[in-house]
């Protein structure tokens, strides 16, 4: 039962895909200010180990309930490259610990969208995210993906293009996406987007798409499921439900969506019901633990929630 995790960072369209393109971008700032406005303790920060310990090794100890750093904490200029990198690295370790506790083991793949881990700025992050399977980009920071795993020999990159990267993990074909807005606003363009990916996998002898997950930029909660079903010719189902989003790193907080103002369901997963059955799934918030004065607080490092999905290959 492989477990996949995806979270997009919030990067600009800069051709230099270093940390500066991701540091305190507009929607990250909006996300933090939105969450900080509640003024309540809500985020569960996990105990984490230092860089000498692989990030997926369980760390025992209680979670710490923290509130948001004040509004304005993620303003431009408040954090240099090293400070922001430290937040992303801490978020990665915290994510691994939440997933281990939620699913009973580490995830098979941890993927970041809008991040190119082959760039020198990000090289040191691998001890916190996991072994790098591949990093791909079509030229801009916002069109990049970084695929991380504990055992890369189990994973085969199948290709990538504008807004997607495909990986075969064990016997599951998973496509991680950041669908361009110019495509996501059109039924026909979205169907063609997924058709092209599916045809490429089939032509390579790998079979059809089993799972799509990531930042879909969809205009409605059922849009991606419907478009992928049409594109592949199989019935896909949503991993998420119609209920509010309760991230596993949140306490007594329910969100109406996964974006900066918790209104839109952009970050979702859909699975092929002919080839997969769904196990558990979970969301994680945009928050990372930061030091603020003498206390730990939460600060958003992106505008996208993370999503973890556990699936099983059906016996045919």
Coordinates of N, CA and C in Angstrom, one line a residue, residues 16-230:
X16 N 15.6 31.8 -12.6 CA 16.5 31.4 -11.5 C 15.7 30.7 -10.5
X17 N 15.8 29.3 -10.4 CA 14.9 28.5 -9.6 C 15.5 28.3 -8.1
X18 N 16.2 29.3 -7.6 CA 16.7 29.3 -6.3 C 15.7 29.7 -5.3
X19 N 16.1 29.7 -4.0 CA 15.2 30.0 -2.9 C 14.6 31.4 -3.0
X20 N 15.3 32.3 -3.6 CA 14.7 33.7 -3.7 C 13.4 33.7 -4.4
X21 N 13.2 32.8 -5.3 CA 11.9 32.7 -6.1 C 10.8 32.2 -5.3
X22 N 11.1 31.6 -4.1 CA 10.0 31.0 -3.3 C 9.8 31.8 -2.0
X23 N 10.8 32.6 -1.6 CA 10.8 33.2 -0.3 C 9.7 34.3 -0.2
X24 N 8.7 34.0 0.7 CA 7.7 35.0 1.1 C 7.0 35.6 -0.1
X25 N 6.5 34.7 -1.0 CA 5.8 35.2 -2.2 C 4.4 35.7 -1.8
X26 N 3.7 36.4 -2.7 CA 2.4 37.1 -2.4 C 1.4 36.2 -1.7
X27 N 1.1 35.0 -2.3 CA 0.1 34.2 -1.7 C 0.5 33.5 -0.4
X28 N 1.8 33.3 -0.2 CA 2.3 32.8 1.1 C 2.0 33.8 2.2
X29 N 2.3 35.1 1.9 CA 2.0 36.2 2.8 C 0.5 36.2 3.1
X30 N -0.3 36.1 2.1 CA -1.7 36.2 2.3 C -2.2 35.0 3.2
X31 N -1.6 33.8 2.9 CA -2.0 32.6 3.7 C -1.7 32.8 5.2
X32 N -0.5 33.3 5.4 CA -0.1 33.5 6.8 C -1.0 34.5 7.5
X33 N -1.2 35.6 6.9 CA -2.1 36.6 7.5 C -3.5 36.1 7.8
X34 N -4.0 35.3 6.8 CA -5.4 34.8 7.0 C -5.4 33.9 8.2
X35 N -4.4 33.0 8.4 CA -4.4 32.0 9.5 C -4.1 32.7 10.8
X36 N -3.2 33.7 10.8 CA -2.8 34.4 12.0 C -4.0 35.3 12.5
X37 N -4.9 35.6 11.7 CA -6.1 36.5 12.1 C -6.9 35.8 13.2
X38 N -6.9 34.5 13.3 CA -7.7 33.8 14.3 C -7.2 34.0 15.7
X39 N -5.9 34.2 15.8 CA -5.3 34.5 17.1 C -5.4 33.4 18.1
X40 N -5.6 32.1 17.7 CA -5.7 31.0 18.6 C -4.6 30.0 18.4
X41 N -4.3 29.2 19.4 CA -3.4 28.1 19.3 C -4.1 27.0 18.5
X42 N -3.5 26.6 17.4 CA -4.2 25.6 16.5 C -3.2 24.6 15.9
X43 N -2.0 24.9 15.7 CA -1.1 24.0 15.0 C -0.4 23.0 15.9
X44 N -0.3 21.7 15.5 CA 0.4 20.7 16.2 C 1.8 20.5 15.6
X45 N 2.8 20.9 16.3 CA 4.2 20.8 15.8 C 4.8 19.5 16.4
X46 N 5.3 18.7 15.5 CA 5.9 17.4 16.0 C 7.4 17.6 16.4
X47 N 7.8 16.7 17.4 CA 9.2 16.7 17.7 C 10.0 16.2 16.5
X48 N 11.1 16.7 16.2 CA 11.9 16.3 15.0 C 13.4 16.2 15.5
X49 N 14.1 15.3 14.7 CA 15.5 15.1 15.0 C 16.4 16.0 14.1
X50 N 17.7 16.1 14.4 CA 18.6 16.9 13.6 C 19.0 16.2 12.3
X51 N 19.8 16.9 11.5 CA 20.2 16.5 10.2 C 20.9 15.2 10.1
X52 N 21.5 14.7 11.2 CA 22.2 13.5 11.3 C 21.3 12.3 11.2
X53 N 20.0 12.5 11.4 CA 19.0 11.4 11.5 C 18.1 11.5 10.2
X54 N 17.9 10.3 9.5 CA 17.0 10.4 8.3 C 15.6 10.9 8.7
X55 N 15.0 11.7 7.9 CA 13.8 12.4 8.3 C 12.6 11.5 8.6
X56 N 12.6 10.3 8.0 CA 11.4 9.4 8.2 C 11.6 8.5 9.4
X57 N 12.7 8.6 10.1 CA 12.8 7.8 11.4 C 11.9 8.4 12.4
X58 N 11.1 7.6 13.1 CA 10.1 8.1 14.0 C 10.8 8.8 15.2
X59 N 10.3 9.9 15.6 CA 10.9 10.6 16.8 C 9.7 10.6 17.9
X60 N 10.0 10.1 19.0 CA 9.0 10.0 20.1 C 8.9 11.2 20.9
X61 N 7.7 11.5 21.3 CA 7.4 12.7 22.1 C 6.1 13.3 21.7
X62 N 5.6 14.1 22.6 CA 4.3 14.8 22.4 C 4.4 15.9 21.3
X63 N 3.3 16.1 20.6 CA 3.2 17.3 19.7 C 3.0 18.5 20.6
X64 N 3.4 19.6 20.1 CA 3.3 20.9 20.8 C 2.2 21.7 20.1
X65 N 1.3 22.2 20.9 CA 0.2 23.1 20.3 C 0.7 24.5 20.3
X66 N 0.7 25.1 19.1 CA 1.3 26.4 18.9 C 0.3 27.3 18.1
X67 N 0.3 28.6 18.3 CA -0.5 29.5 17.6 C 0.4 30.1 16.5
X68 N -0.3 31.0 15.7 CA 0.4 31.6 14.5 C 1.3 32.7 15.0
X69 N 2.4 32.9 14.4 CA 3.2 34.1 14.5 C 2.3 35.3 14.0
X70 N 2.5 36.5 14.5 CA 1.6 37.6 14.1 C 1.5 37.9 12.6
X71 N 0.5 38.5 12.3 CA 0.3 39.0 10.9 C 1.5 39.8 10.5
X72 N 1.9 39.7 9.3 CA 3.1 40.4 8.8 C 4.4 39.6 9.0
X73 N 4.4 38.5 9.7 CA 5.6 37.7 9.9 C 6.3 37.3 8.7
X74 N 5.5 37.0 7.6 CA 6.1 36.5 6.4 C 6.3 37.6 5.3
X75 N 6.3 38.9 5.8 CA 6.4 40.0 4.8 C 7.8 39.9 4.1
X76 N 7.8 40.4 2.9 CA 9.0 40.5 2.1 C 10.1 41.2 2.9
X77 N 11.3 40.6 2.9 CA 12.4 41.2 3.6 C 12.6 40.8 5.1
X78 N 11.6 40.1 5.6 CA 11.7 39.6 7.0 C 12.6 38.4 7.1
X79 N 12.8 37.7 6.0 CA 13.5 36.4 6.1 C 14.5 36.4 4.9
X80 N 15.8 36.1 5.3 CA 16.8 35.9 4.2 C 16.7 34.5 3.7
X81 N 17.5 34.2 2.7 CA 17.4 32.9 2.1 C 17.7 31.7 3.1
X82 N 18.6 31.9 4.0 CA 18.9 30.8 4.9 C 17.8 30.7 5.9
X83 N 17.1 31.8 6.3 CA 16.0 31.7 7.3 C 14.8 31.0 6.6
X84 N 14.5 31.3 5.4 CA 13.4 30.7 4.7 C 13.7 29.2 4.4
X85 N 14.9 28.9 4.0 CA 15.3 27.5 3.8 C 15.2 26.7 5.1
X86 N 15.5 27.3 6.2 CA 15.4 26.6 7.5 C 13.9 26.2 7.8
X87 N 13.0 27.1 7.4 CA 11.6 26.9 7.6 C 11.1 25.7 6.7
X88 N 11.5 25.7 5.5 CA 11.1 24.6 4.5 C 11.7 23.3 5.0
X89 N 12.9 23.3 5.5 CA 13.5 22.1 5.9 C 12.8 21.6 7.2
X90 N 12.5 22.5 8.1 CA 11.8 22.1 9.3 C 10.4 21.5 9.0
X91 N 9.7 22.2 8.0 CA 8.4 21.7 7.5 C 8.5 20.3 7.0
X92 N 9.6 20.0 6.2 CA 9.7 18.7 5.6 C 9.9 17.6 6.7
X93 N 10.7 17.9 7.7 CA 10.9 16.9 8.8 C 9.6 16.8 9.6
X94 N 8.9 17.9 9.9 CA 7.6 17.8 10.6 C 6.6 17.0 9.8
X95 N 6.6 17.2 8.5 CA 5.7 16.4 7.6 C 5.9 14.9 7.7
X96 N 7.2 14.5 7.6 CA 7.5 13.1 7.8 C 7.0 12.5 9.1
X97 N 7.1 13.3 10.2 CA 6.7 12.8 11.5 C 5.2 12.7 11.5
X98 N 4.5 13.6 11.0 CA 3.0 13.5 11.0 C 2.6 12.3 10.2
X99 N 3.2 12.1 9.0 CA 2.8 11.0 8.2 C 3.1 9.6 8.8
X100 N 4.2 9.5 9.5 CA 4.5 8.3 10.2 C 3.5 8.0 11.3
X101 N 3.1 9.0 12.0 CA 2.1 8.8 13.1 C 0.7 8.5 12.5
X102 N 0.4 9.1 11.4 CA -1.0 9.0 10.8 C -1.1 7.6 10.1
X103 N -0.1 7.2 9.3 CA -0.1 6.0 8.5 C 0.6 4.8 9.1
X104 N 1.4 5.0 10.1 CA 2.1 3.9 10.7 C 3.5 3.6 10.0
X105 N 3.8 4.4 9.0 CA 5.1 4.2 8.4 C 5.4 5.5 7.5
X106 N 6.6 5.6 7.0 CA 6.9 6.7 6.2 C 6.3 6.7 4.8
X107 N 6.2 7.8 4.1 CA 5.6 7.8 2.8 C 6.7 7.3 1.8
X108 N 6.2 6.7 0.7 CA 7.1 6.2 -0.4 C 7.7 7.3 -1.2
X109 N 6.9 8.3 -1.5 CA 7.3 9.5 -2.3 C 6.9 10.7 -1.6
X110 N 7.7 11.7 -1.4 CA 7.4 13.0 -1.0 C 7.8 14.0 -2.1
X111 N 6.8 14.7 -2.6 CA 7.0 15.5 -3.8 C 6.7 17.0 -3.5
X112 N 7.6 17.9 -3.9 CA 7.3 19.3 -3.8 C 7.2 19.9 -5.2
X113 N 6.0 20.6 -5.4 CA 5.9 21.3 -6.6 C 6.5 22.7 -6.4
X114 N 6.8 23.4 -7.5 CA 7.3 24.7 -7.5 C 8.7 24.8 -6.8
X115 N 9.4 23.7 -6.9 CA 10.7 23.6 -6.2 C 11.7 22.7 -7.1
X116 N 12.8 23.2 -7.4 CA 13.8 22.5 -8.2 C 15.0 22.2 -7.3
X117 N 15.0 21.0 -6.7 CA 16.0 20.6 -5.8 C 17.4 20.4 -6.4
X118 N 17.5 20.5 -7.7 CA 18.8 20.4 -8.4 C 19.5 21.7 -8.3
X119 N 18.8 22.8 -8.0 CA 19.5 24.1 -7.8 C 20.3 24.1 -6.6
X120 N 21.5 24.7 -6.7 CA 22.4 24.7 -5.6 C 21.9 25.2 -4.3
X121 N 20.9 26.2 -4.3 CA 20.3 26.7 -3.1 C 19.6 25.6 -2.3
X122 N 19.1 24.6 -3.0 CA 18.3 23.6 -2.3 C 19.1 22.3 -2.0
X123 N 20.3 22.2 -2.4 CA 21.1 20.9 -2.3 C 21.0 20.4 -0.8
X124 N 21.3 21.2 0.1 CA 21.3 20.8 1.5 C 20.0 20.3 2.1
X125 N 18.9 20.6 1.4 CA 17.6 20.3 1.9 C 17.3 18.8 1.8
X126 N 18.1 18.1 1.1 CA 17.8 16.6 0.8 C 17.9 15.8 2.1
X127 N 18.7 16.2 3.0 CA 18.8 15.4 4.3 C 17.5 15.6 5.1
X128 N 16.7 16.5 4.8 CA 15.4 16.8 5.5 C 14.2 16.3 4.7
X129 N 14.3 16.3 3.4 CA 13.2 15.9 2.5 C 13.2 14.4 2.2
X130 N 14.4 13.9 2.1 CA 14.6 12.5 1.6 C 15.4 12.4 0.4
X131 N 15.9 11.2 0.0 CA 16.7 11.0 -1.2 C 16.1 11.5 -2.4
X132 N 16.8 12.3 -3.3 CA 16.2 12.9 -4.5 C 16.2 11.8 -5.6
X133 N 14.9 11.6 -6.0 CA 14.7 10.7 -7.2 C 14.9 11.4 -8.5
X134 N 14.3 12.6 -8.6 CA 14.5 13.4 -9.7 C 14.0 14.8 -9.4
X135 N 14.6 15.8 -10.1 CA 14.1 17.2 -10.1 C 14.0 17.6 -11.5
X136 N 12.8 18.2 -11.9 CA 12.5 18.6 -13.2 C 12.0 20.0 -13.3
X137 N 12.1 20.6 -14.4 CA 11.6 21.9 -14.6 C 11.5 22.2 -16.1
X138 N 10.5 23.0 -16.5 CA 10.4 23.5 -17.9 C 11.0 24.9 -18.0
X139 N 11.7 25.3 -17.0 CA 12.5 26.6 -17.1 C 12.2 27.7 -16.1
X140 N 11.1 27.5 -15.4 CA 10.7 28.5 -14.4 C 10.5 27.9 -13.0
X141 N 10.7 28.6 -11.9 CA 10.6 28.1 -10.6 C 9.2 27.5 -10.4
X142 N 8.2 28.2 -10.8 CA 6.8 27.7 -10.6 C 6.4 26.5 -11.4
X143 N 7.3 26.1 -12.4 CA 7.0 25.0 -13.2 C 7.9 23.8 -12.9
X144 N 8.4 23.8 -11.7 CA 9.4 22.7 -11.2 C 8.7 21.7 -10.3
X145 N 9.4 20.6 -10.2 CA 9.0 19.5 -9.3 C 10.2 18.9 -8.7
X146 N 10.2 18.4 -7.5 CA 11.2 17.7 -6.8 C 10.6 16.4 -6.2
X147 N 11.1 15.3 -6.6 CA 10.6 14.0 -6.1 C 11.6 13.4 -5.2
X148 N 11.2 13.1 -4.0 CA 12.0 12.5 -2.9 C 11.5 11.2 -2.4
X149 N 12.4 10.3 -2.0 CA 12.1 9.0 -1.5 C 13.1 8.5 -0.6
X150 N 12.8 7.4 0.1 CA 13.7 6.8 1.0 C 14.5 5.7 0.2
X151 N 13.9 5.0 -0.7 CA 14.5 4.0 -1.5 C 14.3 4.3 -3.0
X152 N 15.2 5.0 -3.6 CA 14.9 5.5 -5.0 C 14.9 4.3 -6.0
X153 N 15.4 3.2 -5.7 CA 15.4 2.0 -6.6 C 14.0 1.5 -6.9
X154 N 13.1 1.8 -6.0 CA 11.7 1.4 -6.2 C 10.9 2.3 -7.1
X155 N 11.5 3.4 -7.6 CA 10.8 4.4 -8.3 C 11.4 4.7 -9.6
X156 N 10.6 4.8 -10.6 CA 11.1 5.1 -12.0 C 10.4 6.3 -12.6
X157 N 11.2 7.4 -12.8 CA 10.6 8.6 -13.4 C 10.2 8.2 -14.9
X158 N 8.9 8.6 -15.2 CA 8.4 8.2 -16.5 C 8.3 9.4 -17.5
X159 N 8.6 10.6 -17.1 CA 8.5 11.7 -18.0 C 8.0 13.0 -17.3
X160 N 8.1 14.1 -17.9 CA 7.6 15.3 -17.4 C 7.3 16.3 -18.5
X161 N 6.6 17.3 -18.2 CA 6.3 18.4 -19.1 C 5.8 19.6 -18.4
X162 N 5.2 20.6 -19.1 CA 4.7 21.7 -18.5 C 3.5 21.4 -17.5
X163 N 3.8 21.5 -16.2 CA 2.7 21.3 -15.2 C 2.6 19.9 -14.7
X164 N 3.6 19.0 -15.0 CA 3.4 17.6 -14.6 C 4.8 16.8 -14.5
X165 N 4.8 15.8 -13.7 CA 5.9 14.8 -13.7 C 5.2 13.5 -13.3
X166 N 5.6 12.4 -14.0 CA 5.0 11.1 -13.8 C 6.1 10.2 -13.2
X167 N 5.7 9.4 -12.3 CA 6.6 8.4 -11.6 C 5.9 7.1 -11.5
X168 N 6.6 6.0 -11.8 CA 6.1 4.7 -11.5 C 6.7 4.2 -10.2
X169 N 5.9 4.1 -9.1 CA 6.3 3.7 -7.8 C 5.8 2.3 -7.5
X170 N 6.7 1.3 -7.5 CA 6.2 0.0 -7.3 C 5.4 -0.4 -8.6
X171 N 4.1 -0.6 -8.5 CA 3.2 -0.9 -9.6 C 2.2 0.1 -9.8
X172 N 2.4 1.4 -9.4 CA 1.4 2.4 -9.4 C 2.0 3.6 -10.3
X173 N 1.3 4.0 -11.3 CA 1.6 5.2 -12.1 C 1.0 6.4 -11.5
X174 N 1.8 7.3 -10.9 CA 1.3 8.5 -10.3 C 1.8 9.7 -11.0
X175 N 0.9 10.6 -11.3 CA 1.2 11.9 -12.0 C 1.0 13.0 -11.0
X176 N 2.0 13.8 -10.7 CA 2.0 14.9 -9.8 C 1.8 16.2 -10.7
X177 N 0.9 17.0 -10.4 CA 0.6 18.1 -11.3 C 0.6 19.5 -10.6
X178 N 0.9 20.5 -11.4 CA 0.6 21.9 -11.1 C 0.0 22.4 -12.4
X179 N -1.3 22.3 -12.6 CA -1.9 22.6 -13.9 C -1.9 24.1 -14.1
X180 N -1.4 24.5 -15.3 CA -1.4 26.0 -15.5 C -2.8 26.5 -15.6
X181 N -3.0 27.7 -15.1 CA -4.4 28.3 -15.1 C -4.9 28.4 -16.5
X182 N -4.1 28.6 -17.5 CA -4.6 28.7 -18.8 C -5.2 27.4 -19.3
X183 N -4.8 26.3 -18.7 CA -5.4 25.0 -19.1 C -6.6 24.7 -18.2
X184 N -6.4 25.0 -16.9 CA -7.4 24.5 -15.9 C -8.8 25.2 -16.1
X185 N -8.8 26.3 -16.8 CA -10.0 27.1 -17.0 C -10.9 26.5 -18.1
X186 N -10.3 25.6 -18.9 CA -11.0 25.0 -20.0 C -11.2 23.5 -19.9
X187 N -12.4 23.1 -20.1 CA -12.7 21.6 -20.1 C -11.8 20.9 -21.2
X188 N -11.9 21.4 -22.4 CA -11.2 20.7 -23.5 C -9.7 20.7 -23.3
X189 N -9.1 21.8 -22.9 CA -7.7 21.9 -22.7 C -7.3 21.0 -21.5
X190 N -8.1 20.9 -20.5 CA -7.7 20.0 -19.4 C -7.8 18.6 -19.8
X191 N -8.8 18.2 -20.5 CA -8.9 16.8 -21.0 C -7.7 16.5 -21.9
X192 N -7.3 17.4 -22.8 CA -6.2 17.1 -23.6 C -4.9 17.1 -22.8
X193 N -4.8 17.9 -21.8 CA -3.6 17.8 -20.9 C -3.4 16.4 -20.3
X194 N -4.5 15.8 -19.8 CA -4.3 14.5 -19.2 C -4.3 13.4 -20.3
X195 N -4.9 13.6 -21.4 CA -4.8 12.6 -22.5 C -3.4 12.5 -23.0
X196 N -2.8 13.6 -23.2 CA -1.4 13.6 -23.6 C -0.5 12.9 -22.7
X197 N -0.6 13.1 -21.4 CA 0.2 12.4 -20.4 C -0.1 10.9 -20.4
X198 N -1.4 10.6 -20.5 CA -1.8 9.1 -20.5 C -1.3 8.4 -21.7
X199 N -1.4 9.0 -22.9 CA -0.9 8.4 -24.1 C 0.6 8.2 -24.1
X200 N 1.3 9.1 -23.4 CA 2.7 9.0 -23.3 C 3.1 7.8 -22.4
X201 N 2.4 7.6 -21.4 CA 2.7 6.4 -20.5 C 2.3 5.1 -21.2
X202 N 1.2 5.1 -21.8 CA 0.8 3.9 -22.5 C 1.7 3.5 -23.6
X203 N 2.2 4.5 -24.4 CA 3.1 4.3 -25.5 C 4.4 3.8 -25.0
X204 N 4.8 4.1 -23.8 CA 6.1 3.6 -23.2 C 5.9 2.2 -22.6
X205 N 4.7 1.7 -22.7 CA 4.5 0.3 -22.2 C 4.2 0.3 -20.7
X206 N 3.9 1.4 -20.1 CA 3.8 1.5 -18.6 C 2.3 1.4 -18.2
X207 N 1.4 1.4 -19.1 CA -0.1 1.4 -18.8 C -0.6 2.8 -18.5
X208 N -1.9 2.8 -18.1 CA -2.6 4.1 -17.9 C -2.3 4.7 -16.6
X209 N -2.7 6.0 -16.4 CA -2.6 6.7 -15.2 C -3.4 6.0 -14.1
X210 N -2.8 5.8 -12.9 CA -3.5 5.3 -11.8 C -4.0 6.4 -10.8
X211 N -3.1 7.4 -10.7 CA -3.4 8.4 -9.6 C -2.9 9.7 -10.1
X212 N -3.7 10.8 -9.9 CA -3.3 12.2 -10.2 C -3.4 12.9 -8.9
X213 N -2.4 13.7 -8.5 CA -2.5 14.5 -7.3 C -1.6 15.7 -7.4
X214 N -2.1 16.8 -6.8 CA -1.3 18.0 -6.8 C -2.2 19.2 -6.9
X215 N -1.6 20.3 -7.4 CA -2.3 21.6 -7.5 C -3.0 21.6 -8.8
X216 N -4.3 21.4 -8.8 CA -5.1 21.3 -10.1 C -5.6 22.6 -10.6
X217 N -5.6 23.6 -9.7 CA -6.2 24.9 -10.1 C -7.7 24.8 -10.6
X218 N -8.3 23.7 -10.1 CA -9.7 23.4 -10.6 C -10.7 24.5 -10.0
X219 N -11.7 24.7 -10.9 CA -12.7 25.7 -10.5 C -13.8 25.1 -9.7
X220 N -13.9 23.8 -9.6 CA -15.0 23.1 -8.8 C -14.4 21.8 -8.2
X221 N -15.0 21.4 -7.1 CA -14.5 20.2 -6.4 C -14.5 18.9 -7.2
X222 N -15.3 18.8 -8.2 CA -15.4 17.6 -9.0 C -14.8 17.7 -10.4
X223 N -14.2 18.9 -10.7 CA -13.7 19.1 -12.0 C -12.6 18.2 -12.4
X224 N -11.6 18.0 -11.6 CA -10.5 17.2 -12.0 C -10.9 15.7 -12.2
X225 N -11.7 15.2 -11.3 CA -12.2 13.8 -11.4 C -12.9 13.6 -12.7
X226 N -13.7 14.6 -13.1 CA -14.5 14.4 -14.3 C -13.6 14.5 -15.5
X227 N -12.7 15.4 -15.6 CA -11.8 15.6 -16.7 C -10.8 14.5 -16.9
X228 N -10.3 14.0 -15.8 CA -9.3 12.8 -15.9 C -10.1 11.6 -16.3
X229 N -11.3 11.4 -15.8 CA -12.1 10.2 -16.2 C -12.3 10.2 -17.7
X230 N -12.6 11.4 -18.3 CA -12.8 11.5 -19.7 C -11.5 11.3 -20.5

